[in-house]
CSV table of C-alpha atoms and ligand atoms in Angstrom, one decimal:
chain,number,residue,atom,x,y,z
A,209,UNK,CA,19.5,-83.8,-21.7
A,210,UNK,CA,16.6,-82.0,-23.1
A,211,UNK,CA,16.4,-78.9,-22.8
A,212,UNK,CA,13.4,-77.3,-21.5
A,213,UNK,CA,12.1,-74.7,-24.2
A,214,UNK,CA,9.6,-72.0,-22.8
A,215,UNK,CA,6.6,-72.0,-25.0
A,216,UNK,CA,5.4,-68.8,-26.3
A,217,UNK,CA,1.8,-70.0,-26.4
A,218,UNK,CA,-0.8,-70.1,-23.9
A,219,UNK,CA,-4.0,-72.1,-23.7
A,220,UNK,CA,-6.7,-71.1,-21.6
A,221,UNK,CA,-10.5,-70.5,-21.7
A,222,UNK,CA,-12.6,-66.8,-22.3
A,223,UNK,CA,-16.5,-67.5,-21.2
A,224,UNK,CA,-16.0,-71.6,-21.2
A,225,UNK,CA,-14.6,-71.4,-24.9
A,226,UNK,CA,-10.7,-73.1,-25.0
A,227,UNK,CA,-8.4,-70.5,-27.0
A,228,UNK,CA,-4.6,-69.9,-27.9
A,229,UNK,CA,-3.0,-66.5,-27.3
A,230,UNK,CA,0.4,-65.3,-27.9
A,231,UNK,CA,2.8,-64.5,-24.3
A,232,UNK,CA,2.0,-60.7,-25.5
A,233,UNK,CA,-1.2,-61.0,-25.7
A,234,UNK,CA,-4.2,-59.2,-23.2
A,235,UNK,CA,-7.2,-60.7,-22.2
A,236,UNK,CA,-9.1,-57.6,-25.0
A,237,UNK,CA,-7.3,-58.6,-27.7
A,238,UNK,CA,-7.6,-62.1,-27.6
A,239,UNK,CA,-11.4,-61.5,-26.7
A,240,UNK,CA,-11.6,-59.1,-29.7
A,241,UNK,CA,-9.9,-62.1,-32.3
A,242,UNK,CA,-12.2,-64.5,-31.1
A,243,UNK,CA,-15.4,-62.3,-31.6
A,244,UNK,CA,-16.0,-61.4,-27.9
A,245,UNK,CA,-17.4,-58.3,-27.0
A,246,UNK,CA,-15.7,-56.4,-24.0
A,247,UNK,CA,-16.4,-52.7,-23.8
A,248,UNK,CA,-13.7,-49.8,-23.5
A,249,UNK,CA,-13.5,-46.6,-23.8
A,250,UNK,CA,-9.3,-45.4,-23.0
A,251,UNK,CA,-7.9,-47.9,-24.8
A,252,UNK,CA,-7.4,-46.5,-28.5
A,253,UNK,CA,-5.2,-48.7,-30.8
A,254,UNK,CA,-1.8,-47.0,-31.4
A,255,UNK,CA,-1.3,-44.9,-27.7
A,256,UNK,CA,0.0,-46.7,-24.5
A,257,UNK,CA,-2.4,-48.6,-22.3
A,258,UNK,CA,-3.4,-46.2,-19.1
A,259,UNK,CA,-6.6,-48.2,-17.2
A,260,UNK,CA,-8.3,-45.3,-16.7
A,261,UNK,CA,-11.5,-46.3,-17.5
A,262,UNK,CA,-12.1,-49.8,-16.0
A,263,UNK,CA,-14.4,-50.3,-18.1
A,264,UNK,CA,-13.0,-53.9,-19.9
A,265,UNK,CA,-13.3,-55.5,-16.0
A,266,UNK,CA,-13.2,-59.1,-16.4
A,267,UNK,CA,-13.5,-62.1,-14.0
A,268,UNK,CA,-10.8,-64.6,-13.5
A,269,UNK,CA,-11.4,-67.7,-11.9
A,270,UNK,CA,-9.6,-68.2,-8.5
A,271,UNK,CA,-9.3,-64.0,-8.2
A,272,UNK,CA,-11.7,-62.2,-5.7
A,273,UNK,CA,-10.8,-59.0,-7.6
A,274,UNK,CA,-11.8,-57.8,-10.8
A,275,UNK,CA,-9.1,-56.9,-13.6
A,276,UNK,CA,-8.7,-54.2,-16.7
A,277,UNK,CA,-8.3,-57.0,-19.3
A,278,UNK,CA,-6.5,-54.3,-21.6
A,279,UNK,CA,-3.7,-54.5,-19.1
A,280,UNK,CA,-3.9,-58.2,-18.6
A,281,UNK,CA,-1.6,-60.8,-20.1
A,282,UNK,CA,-2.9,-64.0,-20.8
A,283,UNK,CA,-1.5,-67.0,-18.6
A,284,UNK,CA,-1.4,-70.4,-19.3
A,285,UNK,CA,-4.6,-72.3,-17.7
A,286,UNK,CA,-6.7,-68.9,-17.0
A,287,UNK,CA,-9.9,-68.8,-16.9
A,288,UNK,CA,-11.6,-65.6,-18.2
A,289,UNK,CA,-15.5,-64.6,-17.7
A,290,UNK,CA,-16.7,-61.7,-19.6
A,291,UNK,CA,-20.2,-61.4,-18.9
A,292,UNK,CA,-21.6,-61.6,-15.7
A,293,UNK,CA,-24.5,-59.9,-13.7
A,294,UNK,CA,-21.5,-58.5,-11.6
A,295,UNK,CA,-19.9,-57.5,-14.5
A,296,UNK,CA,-22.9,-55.8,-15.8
A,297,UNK,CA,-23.7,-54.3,-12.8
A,298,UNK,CA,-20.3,-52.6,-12.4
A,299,UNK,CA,-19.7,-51.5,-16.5
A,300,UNK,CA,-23.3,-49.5,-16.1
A,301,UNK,CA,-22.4,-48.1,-12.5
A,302,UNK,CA,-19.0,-46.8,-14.3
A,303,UNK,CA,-21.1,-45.3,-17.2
A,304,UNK,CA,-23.6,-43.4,-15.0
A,305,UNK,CA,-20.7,-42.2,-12.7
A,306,UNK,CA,-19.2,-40.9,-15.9
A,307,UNK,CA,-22.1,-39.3,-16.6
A,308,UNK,CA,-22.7,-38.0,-13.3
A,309,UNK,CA,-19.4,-35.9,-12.8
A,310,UNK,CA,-20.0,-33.9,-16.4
A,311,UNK,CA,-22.5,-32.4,-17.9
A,312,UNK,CA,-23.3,-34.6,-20.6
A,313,UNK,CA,-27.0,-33.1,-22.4
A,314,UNK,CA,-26.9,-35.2,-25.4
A,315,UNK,CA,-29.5,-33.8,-27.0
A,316,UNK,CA,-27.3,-30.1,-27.5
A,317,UNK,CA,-23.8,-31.8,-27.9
A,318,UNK,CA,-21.8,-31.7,-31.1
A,319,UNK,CA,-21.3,-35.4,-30.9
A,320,UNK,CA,-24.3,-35.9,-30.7
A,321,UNK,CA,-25.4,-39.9,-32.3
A,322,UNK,CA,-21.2,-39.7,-32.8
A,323,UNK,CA,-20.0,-40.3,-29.1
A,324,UNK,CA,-18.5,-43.1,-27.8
A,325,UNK,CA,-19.8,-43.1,-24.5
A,326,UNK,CA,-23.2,-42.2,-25.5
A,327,UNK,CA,-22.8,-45.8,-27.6
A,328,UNK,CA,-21.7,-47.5,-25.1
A,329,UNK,CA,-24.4,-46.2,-22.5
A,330,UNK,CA,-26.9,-47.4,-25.0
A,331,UNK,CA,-25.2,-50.9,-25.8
A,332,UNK,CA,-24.8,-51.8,-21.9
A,333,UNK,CA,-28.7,-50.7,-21.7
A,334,UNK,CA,-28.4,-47.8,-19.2
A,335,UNK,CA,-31.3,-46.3,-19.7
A,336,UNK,CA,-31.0,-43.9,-17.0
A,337,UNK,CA,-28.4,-42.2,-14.0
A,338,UNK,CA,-28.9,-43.2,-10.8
A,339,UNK,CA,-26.7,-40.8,-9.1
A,340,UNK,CA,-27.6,-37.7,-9.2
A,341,UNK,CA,-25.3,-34.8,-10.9
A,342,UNK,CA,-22.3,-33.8,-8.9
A,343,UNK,CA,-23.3,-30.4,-10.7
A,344,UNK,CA,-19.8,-29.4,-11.1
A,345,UNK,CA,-18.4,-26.2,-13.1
A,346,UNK,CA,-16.0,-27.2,-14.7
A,347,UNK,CA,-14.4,-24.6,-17.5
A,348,UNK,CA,-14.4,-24.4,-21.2
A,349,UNK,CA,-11.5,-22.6,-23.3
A,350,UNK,CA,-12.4,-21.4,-26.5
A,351,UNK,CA,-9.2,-19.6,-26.8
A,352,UNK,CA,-7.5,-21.9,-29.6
A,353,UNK,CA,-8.2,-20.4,-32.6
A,354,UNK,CA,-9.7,-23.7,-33.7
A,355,UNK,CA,-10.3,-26.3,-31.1
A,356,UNK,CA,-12.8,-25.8,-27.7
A,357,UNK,CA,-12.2,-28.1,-24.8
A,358,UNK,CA,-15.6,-28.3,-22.5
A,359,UNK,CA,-14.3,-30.2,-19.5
A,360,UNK,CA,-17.6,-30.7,-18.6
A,361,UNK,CA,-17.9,-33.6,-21.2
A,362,UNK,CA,-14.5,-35.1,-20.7
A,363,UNK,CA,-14.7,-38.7,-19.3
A,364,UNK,CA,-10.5,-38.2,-18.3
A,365,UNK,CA,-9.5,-41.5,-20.8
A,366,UNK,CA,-5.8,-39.6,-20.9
A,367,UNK,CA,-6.4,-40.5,-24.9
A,368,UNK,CA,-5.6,-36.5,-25.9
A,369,UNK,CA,-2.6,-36.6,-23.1
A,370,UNK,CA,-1.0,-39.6,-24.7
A,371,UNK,CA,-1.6,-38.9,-28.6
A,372,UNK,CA,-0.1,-35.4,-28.0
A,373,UNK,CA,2.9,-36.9,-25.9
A,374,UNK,CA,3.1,-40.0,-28.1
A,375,UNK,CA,2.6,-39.7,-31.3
A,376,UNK,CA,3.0,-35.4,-31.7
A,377,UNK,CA,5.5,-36.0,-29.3
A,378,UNK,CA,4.3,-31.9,-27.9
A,379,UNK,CA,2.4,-33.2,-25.1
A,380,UNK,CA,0.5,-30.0,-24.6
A,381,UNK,CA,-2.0,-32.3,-22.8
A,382,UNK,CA,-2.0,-33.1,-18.7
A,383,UNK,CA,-4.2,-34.7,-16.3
A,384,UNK,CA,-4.2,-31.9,-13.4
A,385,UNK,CA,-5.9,-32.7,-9.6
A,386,UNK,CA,-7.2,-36.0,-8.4
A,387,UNK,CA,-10.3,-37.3,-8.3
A,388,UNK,CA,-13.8,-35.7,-8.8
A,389,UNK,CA,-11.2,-32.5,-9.3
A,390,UNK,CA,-8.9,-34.0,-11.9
A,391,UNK,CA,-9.0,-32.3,-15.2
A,392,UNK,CA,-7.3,-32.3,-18.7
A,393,UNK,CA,-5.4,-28.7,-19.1
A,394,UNK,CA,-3.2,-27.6,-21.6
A,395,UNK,CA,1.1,-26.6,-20.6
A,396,UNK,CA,0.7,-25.4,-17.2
A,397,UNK,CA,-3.2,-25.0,-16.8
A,398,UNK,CA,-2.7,-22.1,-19.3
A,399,UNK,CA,-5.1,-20.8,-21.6
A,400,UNK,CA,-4.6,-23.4,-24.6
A,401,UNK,CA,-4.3,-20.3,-27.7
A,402,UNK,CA,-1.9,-19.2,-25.8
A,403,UNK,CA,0.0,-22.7,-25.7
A,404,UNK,CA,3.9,-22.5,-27.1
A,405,UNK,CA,3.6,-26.5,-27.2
A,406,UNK,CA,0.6,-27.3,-29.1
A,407,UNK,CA,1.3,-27.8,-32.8
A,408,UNK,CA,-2.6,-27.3,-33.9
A,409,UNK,CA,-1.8,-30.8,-35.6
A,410,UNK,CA,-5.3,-31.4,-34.1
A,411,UNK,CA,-4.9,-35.2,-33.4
A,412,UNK,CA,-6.6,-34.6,-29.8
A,413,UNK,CA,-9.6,-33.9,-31.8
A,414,UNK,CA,-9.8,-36.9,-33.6
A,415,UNK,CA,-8.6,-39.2,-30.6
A,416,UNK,CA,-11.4,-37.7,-27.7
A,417,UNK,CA,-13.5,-40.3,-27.5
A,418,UNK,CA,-16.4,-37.9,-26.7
A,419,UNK,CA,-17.7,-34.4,-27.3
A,420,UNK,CA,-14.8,-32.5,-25.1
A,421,UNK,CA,-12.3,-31.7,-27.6
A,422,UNK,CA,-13.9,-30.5,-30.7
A,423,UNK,CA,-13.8,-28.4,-33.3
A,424,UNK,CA,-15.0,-24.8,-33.5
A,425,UNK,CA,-18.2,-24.5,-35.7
A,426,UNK,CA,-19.5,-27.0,-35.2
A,427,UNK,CA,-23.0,-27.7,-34.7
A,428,UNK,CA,-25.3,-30.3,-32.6
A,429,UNK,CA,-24.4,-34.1,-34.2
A,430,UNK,CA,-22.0,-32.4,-36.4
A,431,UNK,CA,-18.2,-33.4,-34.8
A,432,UNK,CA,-17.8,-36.7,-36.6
A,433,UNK,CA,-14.4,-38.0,-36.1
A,434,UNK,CA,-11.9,-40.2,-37.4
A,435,UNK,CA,-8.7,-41.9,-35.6
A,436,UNK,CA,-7.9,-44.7,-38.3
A,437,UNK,CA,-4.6,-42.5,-39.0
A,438,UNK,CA,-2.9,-43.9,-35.3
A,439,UNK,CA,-1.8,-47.4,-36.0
A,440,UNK,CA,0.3,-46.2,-38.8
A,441,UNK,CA,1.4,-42.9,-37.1
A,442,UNK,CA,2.3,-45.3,-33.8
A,443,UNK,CA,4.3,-47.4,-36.1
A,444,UNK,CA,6.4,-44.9,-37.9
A,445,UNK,CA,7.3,-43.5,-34.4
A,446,UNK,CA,8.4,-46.9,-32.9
A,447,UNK,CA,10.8,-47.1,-36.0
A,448,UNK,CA,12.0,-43.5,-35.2
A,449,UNK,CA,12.7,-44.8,-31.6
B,15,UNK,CA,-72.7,-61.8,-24.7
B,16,UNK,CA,-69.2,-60.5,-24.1
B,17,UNK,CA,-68.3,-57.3,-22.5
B,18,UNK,CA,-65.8,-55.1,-24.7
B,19,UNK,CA,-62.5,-55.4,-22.8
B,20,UNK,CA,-61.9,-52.1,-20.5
B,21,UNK,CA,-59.5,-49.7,-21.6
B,22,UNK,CA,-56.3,-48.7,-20.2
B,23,UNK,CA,-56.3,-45.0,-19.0
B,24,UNK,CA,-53.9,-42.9,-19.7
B,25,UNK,CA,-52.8,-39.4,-18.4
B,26,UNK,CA,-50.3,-37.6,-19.9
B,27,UNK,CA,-48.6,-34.8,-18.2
B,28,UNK,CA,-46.2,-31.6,-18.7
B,29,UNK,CA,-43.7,-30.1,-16.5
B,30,UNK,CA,-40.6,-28.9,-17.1
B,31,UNK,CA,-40.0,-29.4,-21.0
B,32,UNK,CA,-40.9,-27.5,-24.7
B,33,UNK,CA,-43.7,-29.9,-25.4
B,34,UNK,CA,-41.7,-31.4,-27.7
B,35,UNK,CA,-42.6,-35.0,-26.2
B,36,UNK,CA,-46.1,-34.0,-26.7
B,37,UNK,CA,-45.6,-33.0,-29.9
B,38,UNK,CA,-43.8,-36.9,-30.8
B,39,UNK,CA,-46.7,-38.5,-29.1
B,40,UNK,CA,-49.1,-37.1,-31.9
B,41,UNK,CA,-46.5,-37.5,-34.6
B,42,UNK,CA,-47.8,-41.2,-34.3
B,43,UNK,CA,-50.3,-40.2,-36.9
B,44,UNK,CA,-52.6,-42.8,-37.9
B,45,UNK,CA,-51.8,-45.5,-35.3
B,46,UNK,CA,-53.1,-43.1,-32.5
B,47,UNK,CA,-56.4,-44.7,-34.4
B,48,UNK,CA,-55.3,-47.8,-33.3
B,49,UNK,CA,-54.3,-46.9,-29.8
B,50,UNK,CA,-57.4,-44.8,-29.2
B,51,UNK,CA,-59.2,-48.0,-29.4
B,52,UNK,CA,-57.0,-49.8,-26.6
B,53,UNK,CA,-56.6,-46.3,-24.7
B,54,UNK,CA,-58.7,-43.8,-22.9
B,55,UNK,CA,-56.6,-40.3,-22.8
B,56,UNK,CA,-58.3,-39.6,-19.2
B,57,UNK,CA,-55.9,-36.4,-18.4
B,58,UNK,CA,-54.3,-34.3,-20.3
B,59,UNK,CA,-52.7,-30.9,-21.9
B,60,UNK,CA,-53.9,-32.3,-25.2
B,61,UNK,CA,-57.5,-33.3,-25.0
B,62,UNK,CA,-60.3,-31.3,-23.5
B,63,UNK,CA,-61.7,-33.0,-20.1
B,64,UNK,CA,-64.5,-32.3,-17.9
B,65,UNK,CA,-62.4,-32.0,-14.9
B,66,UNK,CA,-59.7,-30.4,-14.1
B,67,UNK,CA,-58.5,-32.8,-11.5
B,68,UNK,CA,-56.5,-36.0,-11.8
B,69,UNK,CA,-58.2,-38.8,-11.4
B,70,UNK,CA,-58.3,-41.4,-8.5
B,71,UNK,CA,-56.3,-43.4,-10.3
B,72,UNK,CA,-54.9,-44.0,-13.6
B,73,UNK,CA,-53.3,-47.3,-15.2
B,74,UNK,CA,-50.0,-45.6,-17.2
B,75,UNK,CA,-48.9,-41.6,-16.5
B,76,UNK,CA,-46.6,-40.5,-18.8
B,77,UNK,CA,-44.6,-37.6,-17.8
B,78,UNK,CA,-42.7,-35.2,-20.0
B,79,UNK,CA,-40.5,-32.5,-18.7
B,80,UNK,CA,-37.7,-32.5,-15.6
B,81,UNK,CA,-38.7,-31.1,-11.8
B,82,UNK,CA,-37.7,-27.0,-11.8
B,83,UNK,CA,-40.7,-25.6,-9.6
B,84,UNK,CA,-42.0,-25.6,-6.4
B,85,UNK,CA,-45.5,-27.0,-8.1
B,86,UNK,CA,-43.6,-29.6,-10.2
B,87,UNK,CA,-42.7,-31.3,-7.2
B,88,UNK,CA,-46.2,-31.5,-6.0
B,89,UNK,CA,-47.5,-32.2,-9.3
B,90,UNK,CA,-45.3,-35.5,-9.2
B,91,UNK,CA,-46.1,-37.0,-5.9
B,92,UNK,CA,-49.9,-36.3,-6.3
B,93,UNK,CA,-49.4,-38.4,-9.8
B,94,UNK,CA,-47.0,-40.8,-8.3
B,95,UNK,CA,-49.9,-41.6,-5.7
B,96,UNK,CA,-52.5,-42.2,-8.4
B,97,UNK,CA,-51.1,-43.8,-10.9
B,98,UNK,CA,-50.1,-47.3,-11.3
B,99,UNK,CA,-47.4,-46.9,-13.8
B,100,UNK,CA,-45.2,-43.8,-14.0
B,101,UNK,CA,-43.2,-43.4,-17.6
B,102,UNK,CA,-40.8,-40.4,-17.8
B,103,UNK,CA,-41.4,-39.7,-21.2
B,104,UNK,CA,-37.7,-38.0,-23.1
B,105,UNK,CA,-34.4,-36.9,-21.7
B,106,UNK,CA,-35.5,-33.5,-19.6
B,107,UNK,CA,-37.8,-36.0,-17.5
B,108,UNK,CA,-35.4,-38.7,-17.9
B,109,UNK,CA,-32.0,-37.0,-17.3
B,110,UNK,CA,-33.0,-33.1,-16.6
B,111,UNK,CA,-31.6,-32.5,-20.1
B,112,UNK,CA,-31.9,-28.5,-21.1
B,113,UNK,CA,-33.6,-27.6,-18.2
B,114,UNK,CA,-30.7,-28.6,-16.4
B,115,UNK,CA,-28.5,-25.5,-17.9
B,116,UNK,CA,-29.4,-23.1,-15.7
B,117,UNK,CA,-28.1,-25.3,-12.6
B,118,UNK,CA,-24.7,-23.7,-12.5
B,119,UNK,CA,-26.3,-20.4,-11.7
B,120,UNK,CA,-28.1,-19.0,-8.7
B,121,UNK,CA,-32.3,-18.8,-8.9
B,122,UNK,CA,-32.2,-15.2,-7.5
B,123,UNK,CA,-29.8,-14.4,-10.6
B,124,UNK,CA,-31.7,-16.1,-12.7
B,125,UNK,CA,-34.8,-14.5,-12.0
B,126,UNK,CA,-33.3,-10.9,-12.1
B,127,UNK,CA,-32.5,-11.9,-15.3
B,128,UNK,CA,-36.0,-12.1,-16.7
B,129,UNK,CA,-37.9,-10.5,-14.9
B,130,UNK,CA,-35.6,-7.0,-14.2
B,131,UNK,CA,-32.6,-6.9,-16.1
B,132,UNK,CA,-34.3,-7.5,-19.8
B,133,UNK,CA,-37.6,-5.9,-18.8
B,134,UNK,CA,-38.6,-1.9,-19.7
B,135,UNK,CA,-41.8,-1.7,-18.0
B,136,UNK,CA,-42.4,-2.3,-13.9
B,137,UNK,CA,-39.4,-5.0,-13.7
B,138,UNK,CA,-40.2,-6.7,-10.5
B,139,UNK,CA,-39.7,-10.7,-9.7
B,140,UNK,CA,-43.5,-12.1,-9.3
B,141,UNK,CA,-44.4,-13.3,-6.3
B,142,UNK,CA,-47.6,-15.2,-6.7
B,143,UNK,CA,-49.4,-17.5,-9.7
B,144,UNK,CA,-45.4,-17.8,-10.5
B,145,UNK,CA,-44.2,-21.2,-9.3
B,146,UNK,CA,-41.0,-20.7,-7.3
B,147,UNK,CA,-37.9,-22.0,-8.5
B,148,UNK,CA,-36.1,-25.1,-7.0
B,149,UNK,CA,-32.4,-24.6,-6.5
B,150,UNK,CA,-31.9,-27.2,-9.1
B,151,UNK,CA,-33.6,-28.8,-12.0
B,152,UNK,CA,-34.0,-32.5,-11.2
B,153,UNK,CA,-34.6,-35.7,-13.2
B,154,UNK,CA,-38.5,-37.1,-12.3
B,155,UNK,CA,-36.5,-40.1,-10.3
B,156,UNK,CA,-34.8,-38.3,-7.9
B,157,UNK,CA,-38.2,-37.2,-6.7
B,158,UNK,CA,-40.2,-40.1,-6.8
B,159,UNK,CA,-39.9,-43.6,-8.3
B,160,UNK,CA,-40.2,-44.2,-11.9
B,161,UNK,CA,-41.2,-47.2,-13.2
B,162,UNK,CA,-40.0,-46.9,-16.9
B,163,UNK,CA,-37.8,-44.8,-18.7
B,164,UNK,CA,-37.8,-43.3,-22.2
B,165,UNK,CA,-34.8,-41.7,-23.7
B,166,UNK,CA,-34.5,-39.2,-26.9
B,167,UNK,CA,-34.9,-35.6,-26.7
B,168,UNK,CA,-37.8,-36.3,-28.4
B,169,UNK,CA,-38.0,-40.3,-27.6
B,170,UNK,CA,-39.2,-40.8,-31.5
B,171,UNK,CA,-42.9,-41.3,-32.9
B,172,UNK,CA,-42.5,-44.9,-33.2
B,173,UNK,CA,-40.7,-45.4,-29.6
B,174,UNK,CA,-43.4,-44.1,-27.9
B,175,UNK,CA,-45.6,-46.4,-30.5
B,176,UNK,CA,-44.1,-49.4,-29.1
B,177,UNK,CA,-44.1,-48.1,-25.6
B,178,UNK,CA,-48.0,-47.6,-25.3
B,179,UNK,CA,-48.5,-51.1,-27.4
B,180,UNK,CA,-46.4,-53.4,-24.7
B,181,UNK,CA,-48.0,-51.5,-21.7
B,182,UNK,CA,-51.8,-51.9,-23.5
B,183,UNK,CA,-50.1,-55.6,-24.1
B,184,UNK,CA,-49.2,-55.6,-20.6
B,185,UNK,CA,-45.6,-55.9,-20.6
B,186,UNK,CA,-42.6,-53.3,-19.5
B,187,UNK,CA,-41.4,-52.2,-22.5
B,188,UNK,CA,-37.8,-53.1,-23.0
B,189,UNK,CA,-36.0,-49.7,-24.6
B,190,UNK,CA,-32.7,-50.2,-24.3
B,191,UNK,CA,-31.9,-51.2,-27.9
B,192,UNK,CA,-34.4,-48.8,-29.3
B,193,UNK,CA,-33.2,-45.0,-28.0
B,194,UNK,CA,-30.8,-43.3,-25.9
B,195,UNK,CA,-29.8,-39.9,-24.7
B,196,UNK,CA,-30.3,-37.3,-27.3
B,197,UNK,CA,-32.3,-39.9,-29.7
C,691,SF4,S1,-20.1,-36.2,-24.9
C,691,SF4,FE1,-21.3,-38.0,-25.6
C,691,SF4,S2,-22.4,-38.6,-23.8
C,691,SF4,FE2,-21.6,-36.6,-23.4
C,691,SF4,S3,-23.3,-35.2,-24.1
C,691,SF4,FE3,-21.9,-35.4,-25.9
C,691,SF4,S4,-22.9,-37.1,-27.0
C,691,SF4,FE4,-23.8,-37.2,-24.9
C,692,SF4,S1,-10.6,-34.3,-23.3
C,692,SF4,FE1,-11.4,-36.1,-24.5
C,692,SF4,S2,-9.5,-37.3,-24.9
C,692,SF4,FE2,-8.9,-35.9,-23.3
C,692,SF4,S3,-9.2,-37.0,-21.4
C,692,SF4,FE3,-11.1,-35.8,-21.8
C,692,SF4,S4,-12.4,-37.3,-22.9
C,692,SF4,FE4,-10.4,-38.1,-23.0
C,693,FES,S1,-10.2,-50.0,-21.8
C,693,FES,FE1,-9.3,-51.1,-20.1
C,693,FES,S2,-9.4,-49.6,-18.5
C,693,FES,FE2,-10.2,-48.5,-20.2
């Protein structure tokens, strides 16, 4: 009798084109190794995968609903869409949203031409916000000797929460309220130089996607940053494990 | 014998920004040679003009700065209404941009501010000639519609370039891939 032996390979199509992915695979990174563009901004190689930012919605045939394709496993006989004028619609409405709830004056921020967000905005052509500013206050601790936090920039990817928790394994970082209210605050909404957790290994730095966590000094354009040190960090911590 | 082909007017206007827009717009340097030719500057801060008044109607209004006063907002519906295409010309009349700063605080704190706090001799808040403050600094679009939008804080020399050459060309300029916020 044979037996039946469970294939670790699945075939289906991204955007009409047939492709192979591995049973671990998501929809991103099989997108990414065949040279299709989705666009993310939480998902950072190296840290858990969170969905916070929805941007990487795909469409799957036979689904009314949209779905993170960082969080979705390829299945055998899917078929993924990618671009779409829904799609299109919904990634920009996300980015101006974004931009709506902060304060996010380009022109005076330290990242400045080095900002994710402000890439992305550009690449999915939103040249302007439609909704106008929630004009929220939200605070800014300078108190590291440091590091600043403005809140007012911070598009909540969870990327400082989970570097600090993951890979520092401090997790000085939290997500705090709900909603238009949530916000990132260090130990127990303390002020963060006052913080018995946080190392000052500054990897939240390097990991904010945007001009929120930054470095002290620095002046408009000038907060360049780096993450390639994560996929090596992430592994030596999985062989700790 | 061939009439020469009618130029497009232009009028080019200020409101709530450092001029800096203004400033880009000449920084075209020699092609302003070239666009003078397809172009006739019919209003503006830059150029001396027989009236004062806007004219009836314009073909492209260009628009620098965000809303902040009580006259910006009239300034931009009497251009809306005579003018057939409305640009908001860099990030303040884009986005609000720096203007937008003082929208956490309260107007009647921010004009004791200037006008009593740091002020020696008969500090008093003006109550005429003075536009009034709005509540908050607005982009051009919440107040009326806008028919294209330039980004950069200044958009750059060669942006606006291409923007004046596709609407003389008679096109909407497409800027996505060209500028962005803080260009
Ligand atoms: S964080 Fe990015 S999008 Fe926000 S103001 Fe700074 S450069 Fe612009
Ligand atoms: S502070 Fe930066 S890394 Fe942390 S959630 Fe906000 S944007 Fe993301
Ligand atoms: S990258 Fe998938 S939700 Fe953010």
């Amino acid at each position: 009798m044979a037996t039946a032996v469970r294939s670790r390979i699945r075939t289906l199509k991204i955007d009409g084109r047939d492709v192979s992915a591995r049973e671990d695979e998501t929809i991103l990174e099989l997108a990414e190794e065949n040279g299709i563009f989705i666009p993310t901004l939480c998902r950072i190689e190296g840290l858990s995968l969170v969905g916070a930012c929805r941007l990487c919605l795909v469409e799957v045939a036979g689904m009314n609903k949209l779905v993170p394709a960082c969080l979705t496993y390829a299945t055998e006989g899917m078929e993924v869409f990618t671009d779409s004028e829904r799609l299109r619609n919904y990634r920009r409405m996300i980015l101006e949203l974004l931009f709506s709830e902060g304060n996010h004056i380009c022109a005076i921020c330290v990242s400045n031409g080095k900002c994710e967000l402000q890439a992305l905005a550009q690449r999915l052509g939103m040249d302007h916000v439609r909704f106008a500013n929630l004009q929220q206050e939200r605070l800014v601790d300078m108190t590291h000797e440091r590091f600043v936090v403005d809140r007012n920039r911070c598009i909540l990817c969870a990327r400082c929460v989970r570097v600090c928790d993951e890979i520092e394994w401090a997790h000085t970082w939290d997500i705090k309220g709900r909603g238009v209210d949530a916000r990132v605050i260090t130990d127990l909404d303390t002020p963060w130089g006052e913080s018995d957790t946080c190392t000052s290994c500054g990897k939240c730095v390097r990991v904010c996607p945007v001009g929120a966590i930054v470095e002290k000094g620095r002046a408009v354009g000038e907060m360049a940053k780096r993450h390639d040190f994560l996929p090596h960090l992430a592994k030596m911590r999985e062989a700790k494990k | 014998m061939s009439k020469a082909p009618s130029k497009v007017t232009v009028a080019t206007v200020w409101l709530d920004g450092c001029s800096g827009c203004h400033m880009s717009l000449l920084d075209m340097d020699e092609r302003l040679i070239e666009i003078a030719k397809a172009v006739d500057i019919v209003y503006s801060p830059l150029v001396d003009r027989k009236t004062k008044d806007y004219p009836e109607m314009v073909d492209v209004a260009i628009v620098e700065g965000a809303i902040s006063s009580s006259e910006d907002i009239e300034k931009i519906h009497m251009i809306r209404a005579h003018s057939r295409i409305l640009v908001a010309l860099g990030d303040c009349a884009v986005a609000g941009n720096v203007p937008t700063m003082r929208n956490p605080y309260l107007v009647k704190d921010i004009e004791s501010r200037a006008y009593i706090e740091n002020v020696n001799v008969q500090p008093q808040v003006p109550d005429q000639v003075v536009p009034k403050l709005l509540p908050f600094v607005r982009p051009i679009h919440e107040v009326v519609p806008v028919d294209v939008f330039v980004q950069g804080c200044p958009p750059s020399a060669d942006t606006i370039y291409f923007v004046l050459s596709e609407l003389v060309a008679g096109r909407t300029p497409d800027l996505t891939q060209r500028t962005r916020p803080g260009a």
